[in-house]
């Protein structure tokens, strides 16, 4: 039943949902009654019902059972979206919303060889891409399939991942690190973080006008470690180019650096490299994985799970990747080599114009 389409508007929807809640609560109360057989509480269906009611209902101050109506639900990582598949979770990524899982595909991209899927990882939908980079590398190492260079989406790469990939597995991890999102960097004017040389031995940074920082202390932001660097208020307030550095009327300039020198230098170097034509040419090969995802979605039904549960869904993803590989090997074997043909006058004109 689509509860949102009940006649009577929001009031009718709330009334029906809360009536359903009271009915379910009667079942739960009966199952936990002293006179009820104890094994009833151990049934998976009863436990799922209990969890669904915890997710969608609460007791108010007057001991009334109330519906959460979608606005006070637990985080998606702590609740399941269907009583038929408790591993399936709700997730939103950009403009796409779904209930289910995530799949991570790794494929080969050697020249003059078929591009084959060499690793498949299936996770809960609430597991972010950035959490899977090290896991995928460790799995490839276990199967002796480590690449020399691993080209990844921006969601899989951080300076810490670049450092670990090189240190643990000898992999060059190629992908765009998060750019400097400061006002100065976005505007392309003023003094962004890259304009401040850092002396890690002395725990100091220098501003473009030659002033030296006065404060260096650990800082934790959203669960991540940083080094906060502050300049003296007297230096900043008297600076003739202060508007190019900060918009604050009273506070000095402050920087948030990554916690180690190595990570900071990786971040600065990669941010600079990824603006060059050479880096972008190297990175262009990553577009091939989009074709692989498209092929598996459209030809092999990758986004529709035929099974319930994370384990069985992973088996489906493995078989889907296998079907993709078989099709690609067959196409590679049966495709005749192309011969060089003389370009038409129109093509030559287009090439010259480009």
PDB file of C-alpha atoms in Angstrom, residues 69-198:
ATOM      1  CA  UNK A  69       6.727  10.397   9.613  1.00  0.00           C
ATOM      2  CA  UNK A  70      10.181  10.443   7.992  1.00  0.00           C
ATOM      3  CA  UNK A  71      11.522  13.491   9.841  1.00  0.00           C
ATOM      4  CA  UNK A  72      13.039  11.904  12.933  1.00  0.00           C
ATOM      5  CA  UNK A  73      14.169   8.542  11.599  1.00  0.00           C
ATOM      6  CA  UNK A  74      17.474   7.036  12.744  1.00  0.00           C
ATOM      7  CA  UNK A  75      20.442   7.450  10.372  1.00  0.00           C
ATOM      8  CA  UNK A  76      20.280   5.261   7.271  1.00  0.00           C
ATOM      9  CA  UNK A  77      23.295   3.286   8.482  1.00  0.00           C
ATOM     10  CA  UNK A  78      21.355   2.205  11.600  1.00  0.00           C
ATOM     11  CA  UNK A  79      18.034   1.290   9.994  1.00  0.00           C
ATOM     12  CA  UNK A  80      17.010  -1.003   7.165  1.00  0.00           C
ATOM     13  CA  UNK A  81      14.585  -0.019   4.463  1.00  0.00           C
ATOM     14  CA  UNK A  82      12.699  -3.277   3.982  1.00  0.00           C
ATOM     15  CA  UNK A  83      11.686  -6.056   6.389  1.00  0.00           C
ATOM     16  CA  UNK A  84      12.413  -8.515   3.573  1.00  0.00           C
ATOM     17  CA  UNK A  85      16.090  -7.521   3.264  1.00  0.00           C
ATOM     18  CA  UNK A  86      17.600  -6.083   6.427  1.00  0.00           C
ATOM     19  CA  UNK A  87      20.971  -5.507   4.712  1.00  0.00           C
ATOM     20  CA  UNK A  88      19.435  -3.036   2.246  1.00  0.00           C
ATOM     21  CA  UNK A  89      19.833   0.592   3.333  1.00  0.00           C
ATOM     22  CA  UNK A  90      18.646   3.882   1.910  1.00  0.00           C
ATOM     23  CA  UNK A  91      21.288   6.098   0.311  1.00  0.00           C
ATOM     24  CA  UNK A  92      21.578   9.260  -1.766  1.00  0.00           C
ATOM     25  CA  UNK A  93      24.501  10.106  -4.054  1.00  0.00           C
ATOM     26  CA  UNK A  94      24.173  13.376  -5.929  1.00  0.00           C
ATOM     27  CA  UNK A  95      20.833  13.109  -7.804  1.00  0.00           C
ATOM     28  CA  UNK A  96      20.366   9.362  -7.310  1.00  0.00           C
ATOM     29  CA  UNK A  97      18.488   7.843  -4.364  1.00  0.00           C
ATOM     30  CA  UNK A  98      18.091   4.101  -3.849  1.00  0.00           C
ATOM     31  CA  UNK A  99      17.648   1.353  -1.310  1.00  0.00           C
ATOM     32  CA  UNK A 100      20.120  -1.503  -1.548  1.00  0.00           C
ATOM     33  CA  UNK A 101      23.885  -1.811  -1.869  1.00  0.00           C
ATOM     34  CA  UNK A 102      26.984  -0.410  -3.579  1.00  0.00           C
ATOM     35  CA  UNK A 103      29.290  -2.229  -5.970  1.00  0.00           C
ATOM     36  CA  UNK A 104      32.906  -1.283  -6.685  1.00  0.00           C
ATOM     37  CA  UNK A 105      34.454  -2.613  -9.906  1.00  0.00           C
ATOM     38  CA  UNK A 106      38.164  -2.653 -10.723  1.00  0.00           C
ATOM     39  CA  UNK A 107      39.205  -3.409 -14.303  1.00  0.00           C
ATOM     40  CA  UNK A 108      42.427  -3.772 -16.250  1.00  0.00           C
ATOM     41  CA  UNK A 109      43.278  -1.097 -18.819  1.00  0.00           C
ATOM     42  CA  UNK A 110      46.334  -2.432 -20.632  1.00  0.00           C
ATOM     43  CA  UNK A 111      46.755  -1.392 -24.234  1.00  0.00           C
ATOM     44  CA  UNK A 112      46.053  -4.007 -26.913  1.00  0.00           C
ATOM     45  CA  UNK A 113      44.355  -6.305 -24.397  1.00  0.00           C
ATOM     46  CA  UNK A 114      40.685  -6.665 -23.447  1.00  0.00           C
ATOM     47  CA  UNK A 115      39.583  -4.614 -20.462  1.00  0.00           C
ATOM     48  CA  UNK A 116      38.532  -7.153 -17.855  1.00  0.00           C
ATOM     49  CA  UNK A 117      36.986  -6.770 -14.411  1.00  0.00           C
ATOM     50  CA  UNK A 118      39.571  -8.129 -11.976  1.00  0.00           C
ATOM     51  CA  UNK A 119      37.912  -7.327  -8.657  1.00  0.00           C
ATOM     52  CA  UNK A 120      34.372  -6.834  -7.350  1.00  0.00           C
ATOM     53  CA  UNK A 121      33.470  -5.460  -3.921  1.00  0.00           C
ATOM     54  CA  UNK A 122      29.898  -5.302  -2.642  1.00  0.00           C
ATOM     55  CA  UNK A 123      29.105  -3.193   0.416  1.00  0.00           C
ATOM     56  CA  UNK A 124      26.180  -1.736   2.268  1.00  0.00           C
ATOM     57  CA  UNK A 125      24.970   1.404   0.527  1.00  0.00           C
ATOM     58  CA  UNK A 126      26.007   3.546   3.493  1.00  0.00           C
ATOM     59  CA  UNK A 127      29.699   2.579   3.151  1.00  0.00           C
ATOM     60  CA  UNK A 128      31.385   5.484   1.379  1.00  0.00           C
ATOM     61  CA  UNK A 129      33.771   5.016  -1.545  1.00  0.00           C
ATOM     62  CA  UNK A 130      36.664   6.508   0.405  1.00  0.00           C
ATOM     63  CA  UNK A 131      36.404   3.658   2.924  1.00  0.00           C
ATOM     64  CA  UNK A 132      37.069   1.026   0.246  1.00  0.00           C
ATOM     65  CA  UNK A 133      40.394   2.089  -1.307  1.00  0.00           C
ATOM     66  CA  UNK A 134      42.662   0.274   1.134  1.00  0.00           C
ATOM     67  CA  UNK A 135      40.325  -2.759   1.219  1.00  0.00           C
ATOM     68  CA  UNK A 136      40.437  -3.080  -2.574  1.00  0.00           C
ATOM     69  CA  UNK A 137      44.240  -2.774  -2.622  1.00  0.00           C
ATOM     70  CA  UNK A 138      44.624  -5.443   0.058  1.00  0.00           C
ATOM     71  CA  UNK A 139      42.289  -7.778  -1.866  1.00  0.00           C
ATOM     72  CA  UNK A 140      44.216  -7.236  -5.120  1.00  0.00           C
ATOM     73  CA  UNK A 141      47.482  -7.935  -3.296  1.00  0.00           C
ATOM     74  CA  UNK A 142      46.083 -11.191  -1.897  1.00  0.00           C
ATOM     75  CA  UNK A 143      45.229 -12.321  -5.439  1.00  0.00           C
ATOM     76  CA  UNK A 144      48.558 -11.062  -6.832  1.00  0.00           C
ATOM     77  CA  UNK A 145      46.786  -8.609  -9.130  1.00  0.00           C
ATOM     78  CA  UNK A 146      48.255  -5.336  -7.885  1.00  0.00           C
ATOM     79  CA  UNK A 147      48.702  -2.713 -10.620  1.00  0.00           C
ATOM     80  CA  UNK A 148      51.662  -0.370 -10.897  1.00  0.00           C
ATOM     81  CA  UNK A 149      49.212   2.515 -11.226  1.00  0.00           C
ATOM     82  CA  UNK A 150      45.635   2.580 -10.010  1.00  0.00           C
ATOM     83  CA  UNK A 151      43.423   5.257 -11.588  1.00  0.00           C
ATOM     84  CA  UNK A 152      40.434   6.042  -9.384  1.00  0.00           C
ATOM     85  CA  UNK A 153      37.495   8.394  -9.013  1.00  0.00           C
ATOM     86  CA  UNK A 154      37.818  11.417  -6.718  1.00  0.00           C
ATOM     87  CA  UNK A 155      35.722   9.606  -4.103  1.00  0.00           C
ATOM     88  CA  UNK A 156      38.455   6.997  -3.548  1.00  0.00           C
ATOM     89  CA  UNK A 157      41.492   9.230  -3.110  1.00  0.00           C
ATOM     90  CA  UNK A 158      42.935  11.292  -0.273  1.00  0.00           C
ATOM     91  CA  UNK A 159      46.554  12.191   0.513  1.00  0.00           C
ATOM     92  CA  UNK A 160      46.519   9.441   3.159  1.00  0.00           C
ATOM     93  CA  UNK A 161      45.400   6.887   0.555  1.00  0.00           C
ATOM     94  CA  UNK A 162      48.122   8.003  -1.855  1.00  0.00           C
ATOM     95  CA  UNK A 163      50.741   7.611   0.867  1.00  0.00           C
ATOM     96  CA  UNK A 164      49.476   4.182   1.991  1.00  0.00           C
ATOM     97  CA  UNK A 165      49.164   2.798  -1.530  1.00  0.00           C
ATOM     98  CA  UNK A 166      52.786   3.659  -2.255  1.00  0.00           C
ATOM     99  CA  UNK A 167      54.167   2.599   1.130  1.00  0.00           C
ATOM    100  CA  UNK A 168      52.272  -0.680   1.581  1.00  0.00           C
ATOM    101  CA  UNK A 169      51.818  -1.905  -1.991  1.00  0.00           C
ATOM    102  CA  UNK A 170      54.109   0.209  -4.186  1.00  0.00           C
ATOM    103  CA  UNK A 171      51.084   1.524  -6.138  1.00  0.00           C
ATOM    104  CA  UNK A 172      50.875   4.955  -7.702  1.00  0.00           C
ATOM    105  CA  UNK A 173      47.341   6.047  -6.847  1.00  0.00           C
ATOM    106  CA  UNK A 174      46.158   8.477  -9.521  1.00  0.00           C
ATOM    107  CA  UNK A 175      43.065  10.531  -8.861  1.00  0.00           C
ATOM    108  CA  UNK A 176      42.035  14.102  -8.104  1.00  0.00           C
ATOM    109  CA  UNK A 177      42.425  15.099  -4.473  1.00  0.00           C
ATOM    110  CA  UNK A 178      39.901  17.560  -3.079  1.00  0.00           C
ATOM    111  CA  UNK A 179      40.830  21.039  -4.323  1.00  0.00           C
ATOM    112  CA  UNK A 180      41.382  24.020  -2.064  1.00  0.00           C
ATOM    113  CA  UNK A 181      37.858  25.296  -1.424  1.00  0.00           C
ATOM    114  CA  UNK A 182      38.904  28.509   0.281  1.00  0.00           C
ATOM    115  CA  UNK A 183      37.505  31.797  -0.981  1.00  0.00           C
ATOM    116  CA  UNK A 184      40.930  32.865  -2.256  1.00  0.00           C
ATOM    117  CA  UNK A 185      41.527  29.642  -4.207  1.00  0.00           C
ATOM    118  CA  UNK A 186      38.060  29.649  -5.773  1.00  0.00           C
ATOM    119  CA  UNK A 187      38.352  33.278  -6.833  1.00  0.00           C
ATOM    120  CA  UNK A 188      41.839  32.771  -8.235  1.00  0.00           C
ATOM    121  CA  UNK A 189      42.997  35.907  -6.451  1.00  0.00           C
ATOM    122  CA  UNK A 190      44.411  36.601  -3.026  1.00  0.00           C
ATOM    123  CA  UNK A 191      46.542  34.288  -0.934  1.00  0.00           C
ATOM    124  CA  UNK A 192      45.419  30.654  -0.849  1.00  0.00           C
ATOM    125  CA  UNK A 193      47.073  28.048   1.387  1.00  0.00           C
ATOM    126  CA  UNK A 194      49.625  27.217  -1.319  1.00  0.00           C
ATOM    127  CA  UNK A 195      51.045  30.752  -0.960  1.00  0.00           C
ATOM    128  CA  UNK A 196      52.249  30.031   2.604  1.00  0.00           C
ATOM    129  CA  UNK A 197      55.587  28.117   2.814  1.00  0.00           C
ATOM    130  CA  UNK A 198      55.635  25.752   5.799  1.00  0.00           C
TER     131      UNK A 198
END
